[in-house]
Amino acid sequence: MGGSMGFLGKGVPPTQMMNMVMGSLYKQFTQKAINSFDDFHVAVLDIFNNFNSALPGRHFDFPTPDQIKACFARWKEAKDEEEKKKLFIEFMSKSVKPSKLDDVTMITGIVSPPAAMAAKRAGENVPQLKLIKLIPDVIFVPTVTILAIVSAKLSRRMYLK
């Protein structure tokens, strides 16, 4: 009785949860026919895509193609299914890293809505921009915010290369 009551307050222990998740991931992974590196790559990317679409809030970065190639080479050399499963679980546990939000994106996301509203109010008084009054705030502000975040990310990515 005491052993079963221990789960009530704490939930499933982390190791059990990890084994359960990795087992179901490997089952999903092996349902696809994997004959080449491209098939392997698509299957891994599909799993990460499912992670990112299913889990709200936090997203995970994809492993690099070089990491996937190295894993595929070891996975291909594995003799039995149990060894392949062990390699896959090891690869996934090392590769699943939460993506980090940089400060520029965060600041742009916070500053752009008030700046968009100020720009819209200022633009309504300019005769050449009278058309801006026709666009509702509900559409204008999110659109400007998204464009500002995308441009900040793209300019940052181009600058870092």
GROMACS .gro file of C-alpha atoms in nm:
model
  161
    1MET     CA    1   0.000   0.000   0.000
    2GLY     CA    2   0.278   0.243   0.086
    3GLY     CA    3   0.452   0.190  -0.250
    4SER     CA    4   0.144   0.269  -0.451
    5MET     CA    5   0.062   0.572  -0.238
    6GLY     CA    6   0.407   0.717  -0.313
    7PHE     CA    7   0.303   0.777  -0.675
    8LEU     CA    8  -0.004   0.979  -0.581
    9GLY     CA    9   0.175   1.293  -0.472
   10LYS     CA   10   0.473   1.280  -0.705
   11GLY     CA   11   0.344   1.130  -1.028
   12VAL     CA   12   0.542   0.883  -1.237
   13PRO     CA   13   0.915   0.869  -1.152
   14PRO     CA   14   1.132   1.042  -1.415
   15THR     CA   15   1.320   0.728  -1.522
   16GLN     CA   16   0.996   0.539  -1.581
   17MET     CA   17   0.853   0.832  -1.774
   18MET     CA   18   1.169   0.860  -1.987
   19ASN     CA   19   1.161   0.487  -2.067
   20MET     CA   20   0.793   0.509  -2.157
   21VAL     CA   21   0.843   0.811  -2.384
   22MET     CA   22   1.155   0.672  -2.554
   23GLY     CA   23   0.986   0.336  -2.608
   24SER     CA   24   0.689   0.497  -2.780
   25LEU     CA   25   0.922   0.720  -2.985
   26TYR     CA   26   1.121   0.420  -3.100
   27LYS     CA   27   0.800   0.238  -3.191
   28GLN     CA   28   0.692   0.539  -3.400
   29PHE     CA   29   1.041   0.556  -3.550
   30THR     CA   30   1.048   0.189  -3.655
   31GLN     CA   31   0.702   0.200  -3.815
   32LYS     CA   32   0.862   0.380  -4.108
   33ALA     CA   33   1.064   0.187  -4.363
   34ILE     CA   34   1.425   0.295  -4.313
   35ASN     CA   35   1.645   0.181  -4.600
   36SER     CA   36   1.870   0.483  -4.653
   37PHE     CA   37   2.004   0.788  -4.475
   38ASP     CA   38   1.728   1.003  -4.624
   39ASP     CA   39   1.461   0.776  -4.472
   40PHE     CA   40   1.642   0.787  -4.136
   41HIS     CA   41   1.677   1.165  -4.154
   42VAL     CA   42   1.308   1.215  -4.237
   43ALA     CA   43   1.204   0.983  -3.953
   44VAL     CA   44   1.417   1.173  -3.698
   45LEU     CA   45   1.292   1.511  -3.821
   46ASP     CA   46   0.935   1.381  -3.807
   47ILE     CA   47   0.980   1.291  -3.441
   48PHE     CA   48   1.116   1.637  -3.359
   49ASN     CA   49   0.835   1.795  -3.558
   50ASN     CA   50   0.584   1.593  -3.354
   51PHE     CA   51   0.755   1.708  -3.034
   52ASN     CA   52   0.732   2.071  -3.132
   53SER     CA   53   0.374   2.054  -3.253
   54ALA     CA   54   0.239   1.845  -2.963
   55LEU     CA   55   0.404   2.013  -2.667
   56PRO     CA   56   0.274   2.363  -2.596
   57GLY     CA   57   0.519   2.639  -2.515
   58ARG     CA   58   0.861   2.481  -2.517
   59HIS     CA   59   1.016   2.377  -2.848
   60PHE     CA   60   1.318   2.161  -2.920
   61ASP     CA   61   1.606   2.223  -3.159
   62PHE     CA   62   1.669   1.976  -3.439
   63PRO     CA   63   2.002   1.790  -3.438
   64THR     CA   64   2.246   1.886  -3.713
   65PRO     CA   65   2.265   1.671  -4.027
   66ASP     CA   66   2.618   1.565  -3.925
   67GLN     CA   67   2.490   1.435  -3.591
   68ILE     CA   68   2.213   1.245  -3.769
   69LYS     CA   69   2.464   1.098  -4.019
   70ALA     CA   70   2.687   0.979  -3.735
   71CYS     CA   71   2.391   0.821  -3.559
   72PHE     CA   72   2.273   0.658  -3.882
   73ALA     CA   73   2.618   0.506  -3.942
   74ARG     CA   74   2.622   0.353  -3.593
   75TRP     CA   75   2.256   0.249  -3.623
   76LYS     CA   76   2.324   0.077  -3.957
   77GLU     CA   77   2.620  -0.115  -3.808
   78ALA     CA   78   2.416  -0.241  -3.511
   79LYS     CA   79   2.357  -0.614  -3.527
   80ASP     CA   80   2.026  -0.668  -3.353
   81GLU     CA   81   1.711  -0.470  -3.285
   82GLU     CA   82   1.790  -0.420  -2.915
   83GLU     CA   83   2.124  -0.255  -2.995
   84LYS     CA   84   1.955  -0.030  -3.253
   85LYS     CA   85   1.697   0.070  -2.994
   86LYS     CA   86   1.971   0.148  -2.740
   87LEU     CA   87   2.157   0.364  -2.996
   88PHE     CA   88   1.837   0.548  -3.090
   89ILE     CA   89   1.744   0.618  -2.727
   90GLU     CA   90   2.097   0.740  -2.653
   91PHE     CA   91   2.089   0.967  -2.959
   92MET     CA   92   1.749   1.111  -2.872
   93SER     CA   93   1.835   1.173  -2.508
   94LYS     CA   94   2.150   1.362  -2.615
   95SER     CA   95   1.982   1.548  -2.903
   96VAL     CA   96   1.661   1.668  -2.739
   97LYS     CA   97   1.756   2.014  -2.619
   98PRO     CA   98   1.509   2.292  -2.557
   99SER     CA   99   1.553   2.582  -2.794
  100LYS     CA  100   1.666   2.904  -2.633
  101LEU     CA  101   1.506   3.238  -2.700
  102ASP     CA  102   1.763   3.510  -2.750
  103ASP     CA  103   1.733   3.852  -2.589
  104VAL     CA  104   1.690   4.036  -2.919
  105THR     CA  105   1.378   3.836  -3.005
  106MET     CA  106   1.235   3.885  -2.657
  107ILE     CA  107   1.295   4.261  -2.654
  108THR     CA  108   1.158   4.296  -3.008
  109GLY     CA  109   0.844   4.105  -2.908
  110ILE     CA  110   0.791   4.328  -2.605
  111VAL     CA  111   0.867   4.663  -2.769
  112SER     CA  112   0.693   4.620  -3.106
  113PRO     CA  113   0.322   4.627  -3.002
  114PRO     CA  114   0.339   4.969  -2.832
  115ALA     CA  115   0.564   5.098  -3.110
  116ALA     CA  116   0.315   4.972  -3.370
  117MET     CA  117   0.029   5.150  -3.194
  118ALA     CA  118   0.230   5.473  -3.173
  119ALA     CA  119   0.328   5.447  -3.541
  120LYS     CA  120  -0.034   5.387  -3.639
  121ARG     CA  121  -0.160   5.685  -3.439
  122ALA     CA  122   0.111   5.906  -3.587
  123GLY     CA  123   0.044   5.776  -3.937
  124GLU     CA  124  -0.328   5.852  -3.914
  125ASN     CA  125  -0.248   6.225  -3.905
  126VAL     CA  126  -0.027   6.219  -4.214
  127PRO     CA  127  -0.234   6.288  -4.529
  128GLN     CA  128  -0.045   6.031  -4.742
  129LEU     CA  129  -0.114   5.758  -4.483
  130LYS     CA  130  -0.487   5.821  -4.424
  131LEU     CA  131  -0.549   5.469  -4.556
  132ILE     CA  132  -0.395   5.333  -4.235
  133LYS     CA  133  -0.718   5.427  -4.048
  134LEU     CA  134  -0.901   5.152  -4.240
  135ILE     CA  135  -0.684   4.876  -4.089
  136PRO     CA  136  -0.818   4.764  -3.748
  137ASP     CA  137  -0.575   4.765  -3.454
  138VAL     CA  138  -0.645   4.395  -3.401
  139ILE     CA  139  -0.488   4.317  -3.738
  140PHE     CA  140  -0.226   4.593  -3.756
  141VAL     CA  141  -0.048   4.538  -3.422
  142PRO     CA  142   0.006   4.158  -3.445
  143THR     CA  143   0.114   4.188  -3.809
  144VAL     CA  144   0.372   4.455  -3.731
  145THR     CA  145   0.491   4.255  -3.427
  146ILE     CA  146   0.537   3.936  -3.628
  147LEU     CA  147   0.716   4.123  -3.907
  148ALA     CA  148   0.945   4.290  -3.652
  149ILE     CA  149   1.031   3.957  -3.487
  150VAL     CA  150   1.094   3.787  -3.822
  151SER     CA  151   1.314   4.071  -3.942
  152ALA     CA  152   1.506   4.072  -3.612
  153LYS     CA  153   1.566   3.696  -3.638
  154LEU     CA  154   1.668   3.714  -4.004
  155SER     CA  155   1.900   4.010  -3.958
  156ARG     CA  156   2.056   3.841  -3.655
  157ARG     CA  157   2.103   3.518  -3.849
  158MET     CA  158   2.262   3.703  -4.142
  159TYR     CA  159   2.483   3.903  -3.908
  160LEU     CA  160   2.610   3.592  -3.724
  161LYS     CA  161   2.711   3.410  -4.045
   0.00000   0.00000   0.00000
